[in-house]
Coordinates of C-alpha atoms and ligand atoms in Angstrom, one line a residue:
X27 CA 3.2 14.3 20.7
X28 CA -0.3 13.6 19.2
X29 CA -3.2 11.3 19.8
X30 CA -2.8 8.7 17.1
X31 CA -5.5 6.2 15.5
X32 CA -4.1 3.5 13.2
X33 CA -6.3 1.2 11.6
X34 CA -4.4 -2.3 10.5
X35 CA -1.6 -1.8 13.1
X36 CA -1.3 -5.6 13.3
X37 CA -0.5 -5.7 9.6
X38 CA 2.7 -5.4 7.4
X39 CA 2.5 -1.8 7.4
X40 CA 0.1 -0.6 10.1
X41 CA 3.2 -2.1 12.4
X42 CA 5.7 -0.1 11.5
X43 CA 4.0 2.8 11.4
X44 CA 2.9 2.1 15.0
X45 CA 6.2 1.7 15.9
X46 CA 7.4 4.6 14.4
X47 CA 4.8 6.9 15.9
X48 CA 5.3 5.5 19.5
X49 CA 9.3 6.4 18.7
X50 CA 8.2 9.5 18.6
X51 CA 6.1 10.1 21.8
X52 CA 2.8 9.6 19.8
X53 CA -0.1 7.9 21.9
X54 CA -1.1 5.3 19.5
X55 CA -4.4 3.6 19.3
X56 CA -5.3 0.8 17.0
X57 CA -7.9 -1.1 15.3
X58 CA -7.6 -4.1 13.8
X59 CA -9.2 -7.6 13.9
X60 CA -10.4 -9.4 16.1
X61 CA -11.3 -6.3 18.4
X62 CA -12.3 -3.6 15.7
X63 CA -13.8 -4.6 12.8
X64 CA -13.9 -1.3 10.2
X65 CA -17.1 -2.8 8.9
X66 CA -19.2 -2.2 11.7
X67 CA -19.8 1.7 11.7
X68 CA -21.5 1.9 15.2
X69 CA -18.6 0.6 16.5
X70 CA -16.0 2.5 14.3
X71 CA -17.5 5.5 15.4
X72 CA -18.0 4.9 19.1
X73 CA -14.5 3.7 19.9
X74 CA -13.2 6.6 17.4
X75 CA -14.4 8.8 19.5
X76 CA -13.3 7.4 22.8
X77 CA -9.5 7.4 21.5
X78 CA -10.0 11.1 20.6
X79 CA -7.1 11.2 17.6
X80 CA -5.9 14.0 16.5
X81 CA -4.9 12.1 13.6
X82 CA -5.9 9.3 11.5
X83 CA -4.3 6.6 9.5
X84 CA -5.6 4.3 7.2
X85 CA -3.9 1.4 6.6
X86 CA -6.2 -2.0 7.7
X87 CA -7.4 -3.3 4.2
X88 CA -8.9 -6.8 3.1
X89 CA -5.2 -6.9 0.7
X90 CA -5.1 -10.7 -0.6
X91 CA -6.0 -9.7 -4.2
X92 CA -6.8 -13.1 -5.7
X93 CA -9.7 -14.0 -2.6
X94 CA -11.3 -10.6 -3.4
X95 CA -12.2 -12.1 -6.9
X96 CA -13.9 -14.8 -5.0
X97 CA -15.2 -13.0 -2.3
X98 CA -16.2 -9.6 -3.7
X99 CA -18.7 -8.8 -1.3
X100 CA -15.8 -9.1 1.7
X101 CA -13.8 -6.8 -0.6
X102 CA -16.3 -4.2 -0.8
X103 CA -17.5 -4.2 2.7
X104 CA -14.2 -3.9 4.3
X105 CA -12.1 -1.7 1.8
X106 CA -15.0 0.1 0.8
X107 CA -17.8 0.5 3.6
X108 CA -14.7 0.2 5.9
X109 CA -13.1 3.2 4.7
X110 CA -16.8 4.8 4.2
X111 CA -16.3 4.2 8.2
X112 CA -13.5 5.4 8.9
X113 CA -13.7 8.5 6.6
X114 CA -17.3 9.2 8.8
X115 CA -15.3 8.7 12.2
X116 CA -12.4 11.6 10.9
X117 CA -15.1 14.0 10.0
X118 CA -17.3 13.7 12.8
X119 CA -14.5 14.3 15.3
X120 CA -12.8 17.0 12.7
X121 CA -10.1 14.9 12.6
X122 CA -7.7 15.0 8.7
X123 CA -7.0 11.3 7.7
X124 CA -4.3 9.3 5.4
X125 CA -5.8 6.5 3.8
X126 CA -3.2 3.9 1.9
X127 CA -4.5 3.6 -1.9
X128 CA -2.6 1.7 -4.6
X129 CA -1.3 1.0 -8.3
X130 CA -4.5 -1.4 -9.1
X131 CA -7.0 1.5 -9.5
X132 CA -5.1 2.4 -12.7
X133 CA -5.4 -0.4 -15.7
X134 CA -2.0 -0.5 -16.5
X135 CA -2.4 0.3 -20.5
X136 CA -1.1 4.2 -20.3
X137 CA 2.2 3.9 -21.6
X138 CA 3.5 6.3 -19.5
X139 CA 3.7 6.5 -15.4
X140 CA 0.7 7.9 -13.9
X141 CA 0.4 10.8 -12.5
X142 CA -2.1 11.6 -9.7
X143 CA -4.4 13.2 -12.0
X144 CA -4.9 10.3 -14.2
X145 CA -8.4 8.9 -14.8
X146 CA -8.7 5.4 -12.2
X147 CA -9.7 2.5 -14.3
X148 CA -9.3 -0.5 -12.2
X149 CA -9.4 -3.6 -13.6
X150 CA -9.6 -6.2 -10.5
X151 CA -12.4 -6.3 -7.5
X152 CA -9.2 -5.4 -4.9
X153 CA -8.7 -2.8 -7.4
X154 CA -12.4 -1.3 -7.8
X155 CA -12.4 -1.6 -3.8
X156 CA -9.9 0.4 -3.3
X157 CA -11.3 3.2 -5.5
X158 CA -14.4 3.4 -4.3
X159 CA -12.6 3.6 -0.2
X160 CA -10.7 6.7 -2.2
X161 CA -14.1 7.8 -3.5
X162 CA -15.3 7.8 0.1
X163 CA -12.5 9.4 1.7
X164 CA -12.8 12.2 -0.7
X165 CA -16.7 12.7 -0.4
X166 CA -16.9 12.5 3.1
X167 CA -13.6 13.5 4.8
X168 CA -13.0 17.3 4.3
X169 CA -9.2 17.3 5.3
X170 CA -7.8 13.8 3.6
X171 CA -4.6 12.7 2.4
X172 CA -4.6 9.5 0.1
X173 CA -0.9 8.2 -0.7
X174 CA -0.8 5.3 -3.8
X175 CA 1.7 2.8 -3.0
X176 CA 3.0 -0.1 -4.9
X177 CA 4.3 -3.3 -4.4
X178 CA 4.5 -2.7 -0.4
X179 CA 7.6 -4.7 1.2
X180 CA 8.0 -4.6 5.1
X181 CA 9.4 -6.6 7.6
X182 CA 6.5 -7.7 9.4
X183 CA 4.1 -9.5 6.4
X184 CA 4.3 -11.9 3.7
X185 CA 5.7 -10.1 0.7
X186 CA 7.2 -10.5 -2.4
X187 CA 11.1 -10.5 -1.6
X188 CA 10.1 -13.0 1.3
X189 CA 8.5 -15.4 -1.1
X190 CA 11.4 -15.7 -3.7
X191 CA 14.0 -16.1 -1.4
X192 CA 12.7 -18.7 0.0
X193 CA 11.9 -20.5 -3.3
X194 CA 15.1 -19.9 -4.3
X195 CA 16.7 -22.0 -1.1
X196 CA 14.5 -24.7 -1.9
X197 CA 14.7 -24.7 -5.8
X198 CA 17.3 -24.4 -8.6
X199 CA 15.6 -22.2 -11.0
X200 CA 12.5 -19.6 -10.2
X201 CA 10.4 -18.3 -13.1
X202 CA 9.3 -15.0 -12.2
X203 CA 7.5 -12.3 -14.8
X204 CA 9.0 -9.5 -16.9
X205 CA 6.2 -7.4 -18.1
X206 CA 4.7 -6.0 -15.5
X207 CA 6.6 -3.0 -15.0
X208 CA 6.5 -0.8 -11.2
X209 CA 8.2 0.1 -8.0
X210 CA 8.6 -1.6 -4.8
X211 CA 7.6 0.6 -1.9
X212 CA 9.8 -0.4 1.1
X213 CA 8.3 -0.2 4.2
X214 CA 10.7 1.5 6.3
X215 CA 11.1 3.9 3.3
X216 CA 7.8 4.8 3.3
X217 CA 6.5 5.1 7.1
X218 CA 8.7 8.9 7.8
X219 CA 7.3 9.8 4.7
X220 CA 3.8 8.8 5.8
X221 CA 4.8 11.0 9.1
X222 CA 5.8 14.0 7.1
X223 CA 2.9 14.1 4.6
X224 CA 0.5 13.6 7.9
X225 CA 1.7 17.1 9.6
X226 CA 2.6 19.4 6.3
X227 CA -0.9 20.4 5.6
X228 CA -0.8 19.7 2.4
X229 CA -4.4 17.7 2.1
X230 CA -4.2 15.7 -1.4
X231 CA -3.9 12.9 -3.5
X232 CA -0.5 11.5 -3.7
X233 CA 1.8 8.8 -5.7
X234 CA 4.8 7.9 -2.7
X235 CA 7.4 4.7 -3.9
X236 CA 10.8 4.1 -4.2
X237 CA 12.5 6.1 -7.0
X238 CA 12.7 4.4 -10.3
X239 CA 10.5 1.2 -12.0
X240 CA 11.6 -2.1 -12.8
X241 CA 9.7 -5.3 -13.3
X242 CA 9.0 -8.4 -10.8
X243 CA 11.6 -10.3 -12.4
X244 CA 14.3 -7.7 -11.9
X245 CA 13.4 -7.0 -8.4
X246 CA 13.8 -11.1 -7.7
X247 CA 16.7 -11.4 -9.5
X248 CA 18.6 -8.8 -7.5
X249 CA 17.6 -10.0 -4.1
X250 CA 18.3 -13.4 -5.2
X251 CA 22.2 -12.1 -6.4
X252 CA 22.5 -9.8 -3.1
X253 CA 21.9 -13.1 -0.9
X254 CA 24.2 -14.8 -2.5
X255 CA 21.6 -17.7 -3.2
X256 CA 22.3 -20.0 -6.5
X257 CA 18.8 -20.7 -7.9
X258 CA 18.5 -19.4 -11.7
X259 CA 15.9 -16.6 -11.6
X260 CA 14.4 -16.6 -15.3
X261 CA 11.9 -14.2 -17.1
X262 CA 8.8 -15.0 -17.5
X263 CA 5.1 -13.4 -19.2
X264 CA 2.1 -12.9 -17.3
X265 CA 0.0 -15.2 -19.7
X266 CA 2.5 -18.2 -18.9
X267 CA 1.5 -17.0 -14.8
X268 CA -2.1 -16.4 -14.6
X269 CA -3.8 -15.5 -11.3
X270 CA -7.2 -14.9 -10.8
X271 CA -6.9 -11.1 -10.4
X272 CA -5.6 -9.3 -13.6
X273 CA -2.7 -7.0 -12.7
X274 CA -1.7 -3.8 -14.3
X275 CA 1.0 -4.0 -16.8
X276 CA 1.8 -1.1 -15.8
X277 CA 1.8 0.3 -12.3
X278 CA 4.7 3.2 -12.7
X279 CA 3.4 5.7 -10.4
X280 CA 4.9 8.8 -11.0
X281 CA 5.0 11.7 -8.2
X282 CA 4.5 14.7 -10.1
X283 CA 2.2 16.2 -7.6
X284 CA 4.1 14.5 -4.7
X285 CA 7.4 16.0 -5.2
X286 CA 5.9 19.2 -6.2
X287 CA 4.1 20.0 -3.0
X288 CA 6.3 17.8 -0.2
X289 CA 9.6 17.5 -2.0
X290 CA 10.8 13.4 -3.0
X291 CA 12.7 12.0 -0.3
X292 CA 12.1 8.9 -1.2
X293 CA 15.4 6.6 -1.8
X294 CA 16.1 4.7 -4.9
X295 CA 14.4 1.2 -4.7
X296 CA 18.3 -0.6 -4.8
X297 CA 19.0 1.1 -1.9
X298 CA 15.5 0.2 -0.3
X299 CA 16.0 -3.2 -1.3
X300 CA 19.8 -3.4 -0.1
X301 CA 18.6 -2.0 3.1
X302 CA 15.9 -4.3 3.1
X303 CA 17.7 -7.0 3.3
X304 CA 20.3 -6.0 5.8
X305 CA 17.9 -5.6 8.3
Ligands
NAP416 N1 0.7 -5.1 0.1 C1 0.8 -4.4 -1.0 O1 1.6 -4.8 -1.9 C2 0.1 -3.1 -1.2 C3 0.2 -2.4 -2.4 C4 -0.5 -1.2 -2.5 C5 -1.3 -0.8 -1.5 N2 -1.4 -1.5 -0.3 C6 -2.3 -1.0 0.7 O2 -1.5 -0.7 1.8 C7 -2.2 -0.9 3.1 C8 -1.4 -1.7 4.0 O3 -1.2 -3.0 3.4 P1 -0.5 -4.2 4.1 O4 0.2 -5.0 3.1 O5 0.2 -3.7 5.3 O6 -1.7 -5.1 4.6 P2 -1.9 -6.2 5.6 O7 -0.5 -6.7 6.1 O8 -2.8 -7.2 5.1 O9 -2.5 -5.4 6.8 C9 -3.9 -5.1 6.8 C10 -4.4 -5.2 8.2 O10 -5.8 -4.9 8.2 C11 -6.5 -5.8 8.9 N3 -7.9 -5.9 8.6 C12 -8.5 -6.6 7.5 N4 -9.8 -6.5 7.6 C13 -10.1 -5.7 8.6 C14 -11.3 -5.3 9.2 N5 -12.5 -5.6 8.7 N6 -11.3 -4.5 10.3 C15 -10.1 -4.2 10.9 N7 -8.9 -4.6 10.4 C16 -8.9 -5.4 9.3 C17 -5.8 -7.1 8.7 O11 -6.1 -8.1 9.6 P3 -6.0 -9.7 9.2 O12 -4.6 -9.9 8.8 O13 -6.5 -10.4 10.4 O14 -6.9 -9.8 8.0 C18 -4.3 -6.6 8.8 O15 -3.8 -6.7 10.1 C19 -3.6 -1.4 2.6 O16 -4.5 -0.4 2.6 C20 -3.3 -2.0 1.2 O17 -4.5 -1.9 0.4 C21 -0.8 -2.7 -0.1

């Protein structure tokens, strides 16, 4: 049993986490909007210190990546200043912390996966957000973990495999792109190997996925096929798809360091997507 703080427990993976820690006999307390804004440090600290956690996670995140190009200041005050927050609370009660980083801190032109040690070059506001929460966490937390994600699926949030199928119910064909190459991270994948990193000690920088890449269009077109659903899923190119925020080409993560220090347990993202939707 330990004293658990989760920031974004209301969200898509702050949920399961919660759930998952609670399944485990861990008191949970969380902070999310409206009650706990990260952004307001007084208050960050203060309650922080009431829950007493022995541990915290990192998860609540301003994550819509095309309103951050519109709305940089909210990006930077809540994944930047609210992780500068956050990272102050953990140190100040001597506390280690996970934070949740991602794929967009890298620009996507190695032609290679990226390793943990790779230089961050992020080419979106979400993106430079992000890095500078990691910058934070690092300068200010002594005893930090950060985990990259990618392409986050979870039961309890808008996401990707949500949004096809139900474009494909409503529409015969569904033009989705094919050069933007990565791995989805599946919730329920991700959240026991969240809880093992938390208690092995093992402070670092991590890359933590699904095993193996593919692009948006493949990942559709298999969910599509395991549903049984009869819309044409067809390939498409970024430039015929623009979006306000640029997008890596590629976000391959690799877990060099990862599976070096913890050991990959992570399943095969087929698997992660059959079980996905099963459940
Ligand atoms: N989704 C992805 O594809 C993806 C990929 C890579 C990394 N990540 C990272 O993974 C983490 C979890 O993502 P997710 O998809 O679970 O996000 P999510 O569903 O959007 O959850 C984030 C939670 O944080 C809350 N929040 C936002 N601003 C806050 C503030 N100022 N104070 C307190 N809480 C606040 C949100 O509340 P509201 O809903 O009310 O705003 C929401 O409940 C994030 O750190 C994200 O950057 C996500």
């Amino acid at each position: 049993m330990r004293r658990i703080l989760i920031t974004g427990h209301l969200g898509m993976l702050g949920s399961e986490l919660s759930l998952a820690c609670e399944d485990q006999g861990d008191e949970v307390t969380g902070f999310d909007l409206p009650d706990v804004d990260i952004t307001n440090r007084a208050r960050v600290l203060q309650l922080a210190g009431d829950a007493d956690p022995e541990f915290i996670f990192h998860c609540a995140a301003f994550t819509q990546v095309d309103q951050c190009e519109s709305d940089v200041d909210k990006a930077m005050r809540v994944n930047a200043i609210g992780t500068q927050n956050v990272a102050l609370a953990a140190e100040s009660l001597g506390v280690p912390m996970l934070y949740i980083s991602t794929d967009y801190i890298f620009d996507g032109t190695k032609p290679a996966p990226y390793d943990e040690w790779d230089v961050a070059n992020p080419q979106s506001i979400y993106g430079r957000s992000k890095y500078a929460g990691e910058c934070f966490v690092r300068q200010l937390c002594q005893w930090h973990y950060i985990v990259r994600v990618s392409w986050l699926i979870g039961r309890n949030g808008p996401n990707f495999i949500e949004t096809i199928l139900r474009l494909a119910r409503e529409r015969s064909e569904l033009r989705v792109v094919n050069d933007q190459h990565g791995s989805p991270t599946f919730v329920s994948d991700l959240v026991p190997e969240l809880l093992r990193v938390s208690e092995s000690g093992a402070f670092g920088t991590y890359h933590i996925t699904n095993r193996g890449f593919t692009t948006w269009y493949e990942l559709a077109k298999q969910a599509v096929a395991l549903k049984g659903l009869a819309a044409n899923v067809v390939p498409c190119s970024t430039e015929e798809h623009p979006r306000p925020a640029r997008r890596p080409q590629n976000s391959r993560l690799s877990p060099t360091l990862y599976a070096l220090a913890l050991g990959n347990e992570m399943p095969a993202w087929e698997k992660g997507l059959k079980d996905y939707l099963k459940s």
